[in-house]
JSON list of C-alpha atoms in Angstrom, two decimals:
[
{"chain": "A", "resi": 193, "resn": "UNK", "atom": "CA", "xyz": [-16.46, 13.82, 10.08]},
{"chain": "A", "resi": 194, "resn": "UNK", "atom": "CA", "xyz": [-15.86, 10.31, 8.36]},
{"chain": "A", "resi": 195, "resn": "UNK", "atom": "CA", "xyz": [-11.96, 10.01, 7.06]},
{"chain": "A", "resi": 196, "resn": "UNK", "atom": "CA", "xyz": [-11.45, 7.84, 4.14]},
{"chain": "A", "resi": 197, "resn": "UNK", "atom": "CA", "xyz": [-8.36, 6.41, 4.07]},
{"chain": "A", "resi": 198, "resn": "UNK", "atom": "CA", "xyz": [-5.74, 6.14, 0.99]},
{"chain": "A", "resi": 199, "resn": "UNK", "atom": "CA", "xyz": [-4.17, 2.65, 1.20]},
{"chain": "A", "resi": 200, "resn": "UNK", "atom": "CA", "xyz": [-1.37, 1.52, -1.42]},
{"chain": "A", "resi": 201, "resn": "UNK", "atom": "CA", "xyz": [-1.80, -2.02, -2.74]},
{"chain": "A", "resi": 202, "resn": "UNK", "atom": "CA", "xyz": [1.80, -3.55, -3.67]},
{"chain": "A", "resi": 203, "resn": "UNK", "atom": "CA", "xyz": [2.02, -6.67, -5.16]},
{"chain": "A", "resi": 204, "resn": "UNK", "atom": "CA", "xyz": [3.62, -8.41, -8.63]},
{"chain": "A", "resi": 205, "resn": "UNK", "atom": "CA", "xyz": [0.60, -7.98, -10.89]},
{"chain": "A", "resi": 206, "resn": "UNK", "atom": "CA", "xyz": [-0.23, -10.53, -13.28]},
{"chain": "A", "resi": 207, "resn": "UNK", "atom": "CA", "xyz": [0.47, -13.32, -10.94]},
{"chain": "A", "resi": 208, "resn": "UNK", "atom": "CA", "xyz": [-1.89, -12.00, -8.11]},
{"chain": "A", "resi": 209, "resn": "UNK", "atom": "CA", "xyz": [-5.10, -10.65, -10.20]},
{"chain": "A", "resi": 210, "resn": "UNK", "atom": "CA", "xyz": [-7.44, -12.39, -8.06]},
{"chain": "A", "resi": 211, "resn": "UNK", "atom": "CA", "xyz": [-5.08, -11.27, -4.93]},
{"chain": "A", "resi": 212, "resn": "UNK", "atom": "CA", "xyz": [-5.32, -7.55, -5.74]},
{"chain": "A", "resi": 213, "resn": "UNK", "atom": "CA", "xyz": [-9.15, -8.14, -6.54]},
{"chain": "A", "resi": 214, "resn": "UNK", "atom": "CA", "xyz": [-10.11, -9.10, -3.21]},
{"chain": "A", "resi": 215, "resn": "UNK", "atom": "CA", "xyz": [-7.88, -6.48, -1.80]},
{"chain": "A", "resi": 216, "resn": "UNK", "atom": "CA", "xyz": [-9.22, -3.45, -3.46]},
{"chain": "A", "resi": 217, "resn": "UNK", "atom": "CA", "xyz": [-13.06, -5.08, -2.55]},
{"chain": "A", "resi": 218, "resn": "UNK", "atom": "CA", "xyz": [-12.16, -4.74, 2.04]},
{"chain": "A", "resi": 219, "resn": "UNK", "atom": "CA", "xyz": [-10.37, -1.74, 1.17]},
{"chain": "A", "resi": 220, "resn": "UNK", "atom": "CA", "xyz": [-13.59, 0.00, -0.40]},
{"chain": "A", "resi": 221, "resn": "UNK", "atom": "CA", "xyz": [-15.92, -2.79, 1.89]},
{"chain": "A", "resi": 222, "resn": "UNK", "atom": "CA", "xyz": [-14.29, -0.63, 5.02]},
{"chain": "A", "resi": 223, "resn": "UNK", "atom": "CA", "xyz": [-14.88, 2.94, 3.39]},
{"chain": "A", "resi": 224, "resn": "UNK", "atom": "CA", "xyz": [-11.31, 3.12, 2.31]},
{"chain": "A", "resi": 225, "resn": "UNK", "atom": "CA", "xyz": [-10.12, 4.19, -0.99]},
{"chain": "A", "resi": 226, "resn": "UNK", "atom": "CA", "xyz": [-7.69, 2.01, -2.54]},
{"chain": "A", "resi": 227, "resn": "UNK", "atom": "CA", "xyz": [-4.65, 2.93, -4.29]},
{"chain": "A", "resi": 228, "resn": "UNK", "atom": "CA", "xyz": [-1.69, 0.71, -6.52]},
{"chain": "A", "resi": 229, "resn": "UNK", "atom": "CA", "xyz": [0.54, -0.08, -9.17]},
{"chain": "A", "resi": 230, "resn": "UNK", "atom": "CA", "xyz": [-2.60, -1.07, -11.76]},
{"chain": "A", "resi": 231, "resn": "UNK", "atom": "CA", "xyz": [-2.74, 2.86, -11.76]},
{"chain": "A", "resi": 232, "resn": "UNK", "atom": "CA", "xyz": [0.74, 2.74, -13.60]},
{"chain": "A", "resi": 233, "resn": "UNK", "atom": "CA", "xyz": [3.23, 0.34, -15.35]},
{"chain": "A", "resi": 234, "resn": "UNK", "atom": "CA", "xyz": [6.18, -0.50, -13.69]},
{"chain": "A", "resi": 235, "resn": "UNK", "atom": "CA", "xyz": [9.58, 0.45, -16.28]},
{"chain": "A", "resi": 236, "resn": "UNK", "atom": "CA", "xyz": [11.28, 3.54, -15.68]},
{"chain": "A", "resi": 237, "resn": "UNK", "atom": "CA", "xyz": [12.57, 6.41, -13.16]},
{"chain": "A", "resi": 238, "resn": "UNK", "atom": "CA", "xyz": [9.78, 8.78, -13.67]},
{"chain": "A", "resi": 239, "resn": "UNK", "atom": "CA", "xyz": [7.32, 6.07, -12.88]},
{"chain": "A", "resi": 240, "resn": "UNK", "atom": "CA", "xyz": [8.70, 4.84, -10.08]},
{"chain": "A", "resi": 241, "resn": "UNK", "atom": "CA", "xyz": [8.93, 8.57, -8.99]},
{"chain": "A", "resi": 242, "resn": "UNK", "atom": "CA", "xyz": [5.40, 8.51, -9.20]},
{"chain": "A", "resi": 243, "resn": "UNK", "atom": "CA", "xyz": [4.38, 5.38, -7.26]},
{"chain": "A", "resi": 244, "resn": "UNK", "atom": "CA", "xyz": [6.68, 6.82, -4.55]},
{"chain": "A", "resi": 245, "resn": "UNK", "atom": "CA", "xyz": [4.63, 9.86, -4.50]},
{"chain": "A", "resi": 246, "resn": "UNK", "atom": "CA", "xyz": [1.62, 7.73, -4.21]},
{"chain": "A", "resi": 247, "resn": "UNK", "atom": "CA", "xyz": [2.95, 5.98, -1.24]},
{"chain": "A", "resi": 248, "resn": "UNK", "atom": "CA", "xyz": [3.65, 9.05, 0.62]},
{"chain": "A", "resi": 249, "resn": "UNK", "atom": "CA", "xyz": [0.06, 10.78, 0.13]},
{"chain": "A", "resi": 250, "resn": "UNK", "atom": "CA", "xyz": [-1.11, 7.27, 0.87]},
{"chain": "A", "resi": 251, "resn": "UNK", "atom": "CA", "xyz": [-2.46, 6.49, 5.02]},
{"chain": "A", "resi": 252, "resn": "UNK", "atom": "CA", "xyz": [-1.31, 2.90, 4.73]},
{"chain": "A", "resi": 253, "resn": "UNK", "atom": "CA", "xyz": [0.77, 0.77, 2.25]},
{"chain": "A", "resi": 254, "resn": "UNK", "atom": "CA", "xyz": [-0.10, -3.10, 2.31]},
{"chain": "A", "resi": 255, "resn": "UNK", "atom": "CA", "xyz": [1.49, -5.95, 0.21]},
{"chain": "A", "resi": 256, "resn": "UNK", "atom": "CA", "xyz": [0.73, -9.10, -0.91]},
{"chain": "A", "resi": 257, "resn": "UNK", "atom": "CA", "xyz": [3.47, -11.52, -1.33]},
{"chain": "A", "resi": 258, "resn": "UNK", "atom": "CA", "xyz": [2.79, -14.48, -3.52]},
{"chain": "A", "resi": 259, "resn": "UNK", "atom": "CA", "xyz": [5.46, -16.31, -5.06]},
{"chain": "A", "resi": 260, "resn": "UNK", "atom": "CA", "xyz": [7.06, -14.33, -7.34]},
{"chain": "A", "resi": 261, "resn": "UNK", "atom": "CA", "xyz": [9.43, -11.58, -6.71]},
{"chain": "A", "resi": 262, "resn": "UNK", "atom": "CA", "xyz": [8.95, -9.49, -9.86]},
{"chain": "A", "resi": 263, "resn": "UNK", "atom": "CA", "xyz": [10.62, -7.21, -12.60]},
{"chain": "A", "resi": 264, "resn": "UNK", "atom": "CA", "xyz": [13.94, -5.40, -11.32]},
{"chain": "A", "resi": 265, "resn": "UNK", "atom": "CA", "xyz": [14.44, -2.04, -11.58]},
{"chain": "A", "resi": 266, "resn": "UNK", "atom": "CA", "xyz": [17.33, -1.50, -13.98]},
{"chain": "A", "resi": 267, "resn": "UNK", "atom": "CA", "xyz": [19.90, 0.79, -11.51]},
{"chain": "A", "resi": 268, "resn": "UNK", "atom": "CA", "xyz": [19.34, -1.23, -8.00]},
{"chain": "A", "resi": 269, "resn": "UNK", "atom": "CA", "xyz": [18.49, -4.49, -9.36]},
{"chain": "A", "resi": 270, "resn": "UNK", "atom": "CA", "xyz": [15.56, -5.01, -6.92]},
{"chain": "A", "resi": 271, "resn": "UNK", "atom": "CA", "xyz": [11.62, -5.61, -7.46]},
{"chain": "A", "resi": 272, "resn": "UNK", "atom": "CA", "xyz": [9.73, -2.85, -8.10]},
{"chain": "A", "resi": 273, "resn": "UNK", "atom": "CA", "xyz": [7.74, -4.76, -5.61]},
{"chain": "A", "resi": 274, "resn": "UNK", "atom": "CA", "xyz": [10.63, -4.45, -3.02]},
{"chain": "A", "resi": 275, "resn": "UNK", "atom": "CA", "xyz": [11.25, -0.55, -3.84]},
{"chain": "A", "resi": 276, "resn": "UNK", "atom": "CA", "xyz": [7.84, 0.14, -2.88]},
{"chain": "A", "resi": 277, "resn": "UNK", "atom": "CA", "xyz": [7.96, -2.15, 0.53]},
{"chain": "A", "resi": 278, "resn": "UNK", "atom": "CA", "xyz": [11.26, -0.86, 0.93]},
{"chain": "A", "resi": 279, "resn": "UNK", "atom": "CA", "xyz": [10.48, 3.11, 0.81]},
{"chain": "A", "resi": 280, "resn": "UNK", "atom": "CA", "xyz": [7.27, 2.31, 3.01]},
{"chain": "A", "resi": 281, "resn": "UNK", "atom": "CA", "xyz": [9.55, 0.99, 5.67]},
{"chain": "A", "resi": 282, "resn": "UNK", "atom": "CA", "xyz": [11.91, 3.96, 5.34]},
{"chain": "A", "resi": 283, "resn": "UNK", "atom": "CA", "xyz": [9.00, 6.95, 5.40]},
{"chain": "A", "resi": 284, "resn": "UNK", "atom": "CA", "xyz": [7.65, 4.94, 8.58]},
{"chain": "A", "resi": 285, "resn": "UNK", "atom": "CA", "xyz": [3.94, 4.68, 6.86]},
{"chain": "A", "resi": 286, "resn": "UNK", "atom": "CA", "xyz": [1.88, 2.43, 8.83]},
{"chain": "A", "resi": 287, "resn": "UNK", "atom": "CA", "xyz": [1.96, -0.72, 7.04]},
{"chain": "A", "resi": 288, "resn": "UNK", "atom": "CA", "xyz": [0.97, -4.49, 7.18]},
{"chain": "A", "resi": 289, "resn": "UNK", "atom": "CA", "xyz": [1.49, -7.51, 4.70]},
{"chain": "A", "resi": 290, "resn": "UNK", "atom": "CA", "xyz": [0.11, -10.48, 3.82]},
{"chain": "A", "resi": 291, "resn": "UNK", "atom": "CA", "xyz": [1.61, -13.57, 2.38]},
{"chain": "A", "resi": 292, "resn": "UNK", "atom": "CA", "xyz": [0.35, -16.11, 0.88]},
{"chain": "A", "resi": 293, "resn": "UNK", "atom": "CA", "xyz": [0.72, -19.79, 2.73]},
{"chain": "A", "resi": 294, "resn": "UNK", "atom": "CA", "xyz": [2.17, -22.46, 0.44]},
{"chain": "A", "resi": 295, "resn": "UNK", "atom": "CA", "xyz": [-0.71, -23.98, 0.61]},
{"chain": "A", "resi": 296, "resn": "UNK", "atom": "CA", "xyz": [-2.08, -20.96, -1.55]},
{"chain": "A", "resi": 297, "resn": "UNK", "atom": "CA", "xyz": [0.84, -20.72, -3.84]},
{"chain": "A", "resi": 298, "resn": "UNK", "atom": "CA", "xyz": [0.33, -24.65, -5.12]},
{"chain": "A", "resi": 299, "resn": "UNK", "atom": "CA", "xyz": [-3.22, -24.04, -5.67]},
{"chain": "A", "resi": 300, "resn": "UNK", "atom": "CA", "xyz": [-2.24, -21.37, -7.52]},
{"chain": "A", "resi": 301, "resn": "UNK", "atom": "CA", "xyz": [0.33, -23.59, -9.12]},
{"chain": "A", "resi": 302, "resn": "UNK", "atom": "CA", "xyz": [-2.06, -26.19, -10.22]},
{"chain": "A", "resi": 303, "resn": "UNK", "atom": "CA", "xyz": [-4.22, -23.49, -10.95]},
{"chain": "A", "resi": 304, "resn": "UNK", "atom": "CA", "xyz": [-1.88, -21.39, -13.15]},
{"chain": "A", "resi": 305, "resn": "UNK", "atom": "CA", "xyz": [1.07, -22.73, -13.74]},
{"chain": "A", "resi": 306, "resn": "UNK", "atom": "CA", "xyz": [4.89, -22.12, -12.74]},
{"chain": "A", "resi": 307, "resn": "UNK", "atom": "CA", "xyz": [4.26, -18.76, -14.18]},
{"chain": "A", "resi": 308, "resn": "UNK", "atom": "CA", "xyz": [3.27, -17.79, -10.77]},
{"chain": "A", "resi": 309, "resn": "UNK", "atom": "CA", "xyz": [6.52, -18.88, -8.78]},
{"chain": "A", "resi": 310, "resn": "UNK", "atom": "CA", "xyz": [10.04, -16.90, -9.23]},
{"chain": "A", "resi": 311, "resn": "UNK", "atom": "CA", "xyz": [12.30, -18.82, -11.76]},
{"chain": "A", "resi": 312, "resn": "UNK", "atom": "CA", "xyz": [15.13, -15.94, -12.49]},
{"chain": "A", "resi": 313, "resn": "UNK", "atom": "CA", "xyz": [15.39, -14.99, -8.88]},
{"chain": "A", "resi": 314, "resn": "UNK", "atom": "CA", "xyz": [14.79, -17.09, -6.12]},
{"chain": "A", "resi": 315, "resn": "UNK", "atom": "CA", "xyz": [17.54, -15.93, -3.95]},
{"chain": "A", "resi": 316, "resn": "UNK", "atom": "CA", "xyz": [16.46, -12.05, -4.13]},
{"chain": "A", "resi": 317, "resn": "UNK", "atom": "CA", "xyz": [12.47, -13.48, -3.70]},
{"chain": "A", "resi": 318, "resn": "UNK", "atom": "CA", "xyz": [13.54, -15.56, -0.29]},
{"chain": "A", "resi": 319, "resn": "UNK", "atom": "CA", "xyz": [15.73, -13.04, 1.15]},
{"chain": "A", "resi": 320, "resn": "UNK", "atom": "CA", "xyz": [13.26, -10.16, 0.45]},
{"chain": "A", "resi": 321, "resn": "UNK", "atom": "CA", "xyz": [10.31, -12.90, 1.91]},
{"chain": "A", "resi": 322, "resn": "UNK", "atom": "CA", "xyz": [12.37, -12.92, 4.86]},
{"chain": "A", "resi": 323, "resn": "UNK", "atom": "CA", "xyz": [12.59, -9.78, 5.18]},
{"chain": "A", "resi": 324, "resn": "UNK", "atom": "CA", "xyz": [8.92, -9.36, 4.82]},
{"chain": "A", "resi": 325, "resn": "UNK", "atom": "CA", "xyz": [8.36, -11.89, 6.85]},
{"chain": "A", "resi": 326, "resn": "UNK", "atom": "CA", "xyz": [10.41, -10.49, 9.54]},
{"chain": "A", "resi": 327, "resn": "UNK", "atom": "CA", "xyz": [8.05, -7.51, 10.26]},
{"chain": "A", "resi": 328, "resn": "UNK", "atom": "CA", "xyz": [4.00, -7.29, 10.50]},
{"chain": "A", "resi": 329, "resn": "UNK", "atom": "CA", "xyz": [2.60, -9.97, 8.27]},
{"chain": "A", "resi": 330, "resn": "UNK", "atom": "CA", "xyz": [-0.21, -12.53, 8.29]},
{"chain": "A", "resi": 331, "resn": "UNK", "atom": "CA", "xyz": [-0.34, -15.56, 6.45]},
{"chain": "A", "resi": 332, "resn": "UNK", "atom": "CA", "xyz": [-3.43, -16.24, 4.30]},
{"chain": "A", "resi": 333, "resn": "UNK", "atom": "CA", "xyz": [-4.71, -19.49, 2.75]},
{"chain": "A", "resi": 334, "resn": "UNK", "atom": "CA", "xyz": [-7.27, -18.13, 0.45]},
{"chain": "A", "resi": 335, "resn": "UNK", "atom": "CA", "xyz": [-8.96, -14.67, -0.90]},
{"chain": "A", "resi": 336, "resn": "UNK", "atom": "CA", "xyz": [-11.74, -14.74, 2.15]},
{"chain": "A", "resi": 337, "resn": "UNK", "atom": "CA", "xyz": [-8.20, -14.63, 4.58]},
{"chain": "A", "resi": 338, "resn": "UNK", "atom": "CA", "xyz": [-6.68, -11.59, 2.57]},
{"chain": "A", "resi": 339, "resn": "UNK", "atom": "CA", "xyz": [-10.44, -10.15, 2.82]},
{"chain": "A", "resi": 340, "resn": "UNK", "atom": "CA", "xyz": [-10.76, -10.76, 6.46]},
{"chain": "A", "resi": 341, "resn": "UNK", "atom": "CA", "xyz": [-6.43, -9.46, 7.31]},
{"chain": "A", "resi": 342, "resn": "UNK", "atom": "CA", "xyz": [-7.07, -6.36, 5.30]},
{"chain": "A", "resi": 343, "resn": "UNK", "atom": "CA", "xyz": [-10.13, -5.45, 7.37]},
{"chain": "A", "resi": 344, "resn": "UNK", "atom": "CA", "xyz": [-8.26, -6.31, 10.86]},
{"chain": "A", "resi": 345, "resn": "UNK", "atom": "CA", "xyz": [-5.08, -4.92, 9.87]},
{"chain": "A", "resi": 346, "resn": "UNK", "atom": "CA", "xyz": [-6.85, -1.33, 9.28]},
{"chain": "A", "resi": 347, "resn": "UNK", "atom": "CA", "xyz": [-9.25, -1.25, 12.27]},
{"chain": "A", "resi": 348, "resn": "UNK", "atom": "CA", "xyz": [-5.83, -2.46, 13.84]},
{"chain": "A", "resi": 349, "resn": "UNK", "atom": "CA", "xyz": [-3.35, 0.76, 12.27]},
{"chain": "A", "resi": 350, "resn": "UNK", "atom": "CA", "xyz": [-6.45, 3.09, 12.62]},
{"chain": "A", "resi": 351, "resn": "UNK", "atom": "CA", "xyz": [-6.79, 1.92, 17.03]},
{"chain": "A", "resi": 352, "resn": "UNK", "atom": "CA", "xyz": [-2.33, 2.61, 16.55]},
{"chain": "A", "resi": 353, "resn": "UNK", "atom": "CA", "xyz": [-1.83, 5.54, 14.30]},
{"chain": "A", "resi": 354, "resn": "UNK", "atom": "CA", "xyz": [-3.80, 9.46, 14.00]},
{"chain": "A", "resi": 355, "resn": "UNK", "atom": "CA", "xyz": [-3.95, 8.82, 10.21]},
{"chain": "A", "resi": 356, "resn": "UNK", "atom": "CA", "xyz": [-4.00, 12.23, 7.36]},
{"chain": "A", "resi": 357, "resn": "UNK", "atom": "CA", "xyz": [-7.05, 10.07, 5.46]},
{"chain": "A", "resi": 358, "resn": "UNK", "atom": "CA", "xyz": [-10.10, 12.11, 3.15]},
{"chain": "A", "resi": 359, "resn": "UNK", "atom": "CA", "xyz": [-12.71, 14.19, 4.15]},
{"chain": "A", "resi": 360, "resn": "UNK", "atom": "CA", "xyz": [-15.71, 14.88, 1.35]},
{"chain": "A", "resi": 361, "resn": "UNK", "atom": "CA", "xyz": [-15.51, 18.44, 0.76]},
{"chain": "A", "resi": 362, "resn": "UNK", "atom": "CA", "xyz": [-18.68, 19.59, 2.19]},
{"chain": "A", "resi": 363, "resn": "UNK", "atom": "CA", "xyz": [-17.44, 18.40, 5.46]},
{"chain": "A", "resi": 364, "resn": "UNK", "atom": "CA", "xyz": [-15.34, 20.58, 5.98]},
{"chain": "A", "resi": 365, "resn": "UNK", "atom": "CA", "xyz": [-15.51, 23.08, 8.66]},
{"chain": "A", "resi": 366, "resn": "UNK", "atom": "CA", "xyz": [-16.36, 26.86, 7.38]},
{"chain": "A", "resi": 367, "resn": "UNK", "atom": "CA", "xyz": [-13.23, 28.62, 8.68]},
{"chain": "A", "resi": 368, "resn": "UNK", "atom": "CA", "xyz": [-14.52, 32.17, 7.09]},
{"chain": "A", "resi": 369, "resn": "UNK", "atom": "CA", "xyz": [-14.93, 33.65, 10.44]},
{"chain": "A", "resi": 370, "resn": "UNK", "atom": "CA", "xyz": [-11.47, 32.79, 11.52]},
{"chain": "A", "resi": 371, "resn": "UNK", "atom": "CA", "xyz": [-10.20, 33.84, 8.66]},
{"chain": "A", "resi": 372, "resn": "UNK", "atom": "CA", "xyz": [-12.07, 37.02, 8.28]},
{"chain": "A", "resi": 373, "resn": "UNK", "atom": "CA", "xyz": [-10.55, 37.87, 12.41]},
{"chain": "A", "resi": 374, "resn": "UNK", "atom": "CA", "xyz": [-7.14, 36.64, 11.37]},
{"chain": "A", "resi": 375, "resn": "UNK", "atom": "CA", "xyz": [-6.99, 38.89, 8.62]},
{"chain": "A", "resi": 376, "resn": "UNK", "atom": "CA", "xyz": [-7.84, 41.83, 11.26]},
{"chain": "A", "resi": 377, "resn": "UNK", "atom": "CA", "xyz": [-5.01, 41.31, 13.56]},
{"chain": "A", "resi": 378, "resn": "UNK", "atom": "CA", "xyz": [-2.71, 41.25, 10.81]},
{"chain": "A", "resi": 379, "resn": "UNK", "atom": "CA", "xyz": [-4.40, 44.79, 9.54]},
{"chain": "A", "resi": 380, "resn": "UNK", "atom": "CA", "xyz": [-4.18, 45.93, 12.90]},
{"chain": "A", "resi": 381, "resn": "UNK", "atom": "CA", "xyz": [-0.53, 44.52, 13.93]},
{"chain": "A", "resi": 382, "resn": "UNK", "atom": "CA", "xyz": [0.72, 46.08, 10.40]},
{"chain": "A", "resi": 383, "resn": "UNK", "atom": "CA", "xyz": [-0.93, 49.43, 11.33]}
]
C-alpha cells in the first residue's frame, strides 16, 4: 500500500509565487499531495483556525523563507507566516525549511523590486529568521535547490518518522470478516 503524504506549504505569498510553484511541483513529483495558504486568505480568527487544522491533518509542514516576514495577525502581532511555523513546532509535526540565500533574495530584488524584502518589520523578520534558522533548514540559491531540498527533506522525515499519510480507497484492507467475528463476541459476551 502506497501512502501519499499531506505536506503544508508556508510561505508569504505574493512575494514567493515562483517559490511556492516549484514547491507544490517535488511535492506532487514525489507522490505527495501538497497542501497551503493559496487554499485560503490570510485575515481573521476563523481562518487561521482553519490553516491550523490543516497543519495538524497535514504529515509534514515545510516553509520557505524569503525576505519578507508578512501580514500580522491583529491579537499577537506576528506573521501569519510565523503562527503557522510556530504551531508546527509546538504539535511536534515533522518539519523542514528552506531559506532563501541572499544571493536569491537580490535576484529577486533586481528581479522584482523592494516589494519582496520586509520594510515595516525587519526586527520581527530577523528574529523570527533566526529562529528559523536555528532549527532544520537548508539554504537554497535558486528554484532547482528548493526542488532538489523538498525531495531530500521528505525521503529524509519519511527514513525518521512512521507518518499518518493517504491511502486510495480501494486499498484498503476488507476488514468485513473481522468485523463480522467482532460483532459475535460482543453477541456472545452480552448473552
Amino acid at each position: 500500500m502506497k501512502k501519499k503524504l499531506q505536506i503544508f506549504v508556508s510561505s508569504t505569498f505574493t512575494d514567493l509565487l515562483e517559490e511556492r510553484q516549484a514547491a507544490v511541483q517535488a511535492i506532487l513529483r514525489a507522490g505527495n499531495i501538497p497542501a497551503g495558504m493559496e487554499l485560503f486568505s490570510a485575515g481573521n480568527k476563523s481562518q487561521l483556525d482553519t490553516i491550523k487544522k490543516w497543519i495538524e491533518e497535514s504529515d509534514i509542514y515545510v516553509l520557505i523563507l524569503g525576505g519578507r516576514y508578512g501580514s500580522l495577525e491583529t491579537e499577537s502581532q506576528l506573521s501569519y507566516t510565523e503562527i503557522e511555523y510556530r504551531y508546527a513546532l509546538e504539535l511536534g509535526k515533522p518539519f523542514f525549511s528552506l531559506v532563501l540565500n541572499d544571493e536569491m533574495i537580490q535576484t529577486k530584488v533586481k528581479k522584482e523590486g523592494q516589494s519582496v524584502l520586509e520594510l515595516d518589520n525587519q526586527d520581527k523578520y530577523r528574529k523570527f529568521k533566526e529562529l528559523v534558522l536555528s532549527k532544520v533548514c537548508r539554504l537554497c540559491k535558486d528554484e532547482s535547490e528548493i526542488k532538489l531540498a523538498i525531495l531530500e527533506s521528505i525521503i529524509d522525515i519519511q527514513n525518521e518518522f512512521e507518518l499518518t499519510g493517504w491511502i486510495k480507497g480501494n486499498e484498503i484492507p476488507d476488514n468485513s470478516i473481522l468485523l463480522n467475528e467482532f460483532e459475535i463476541l460482543r453477541n456472545e459476551r452480552d448473552q
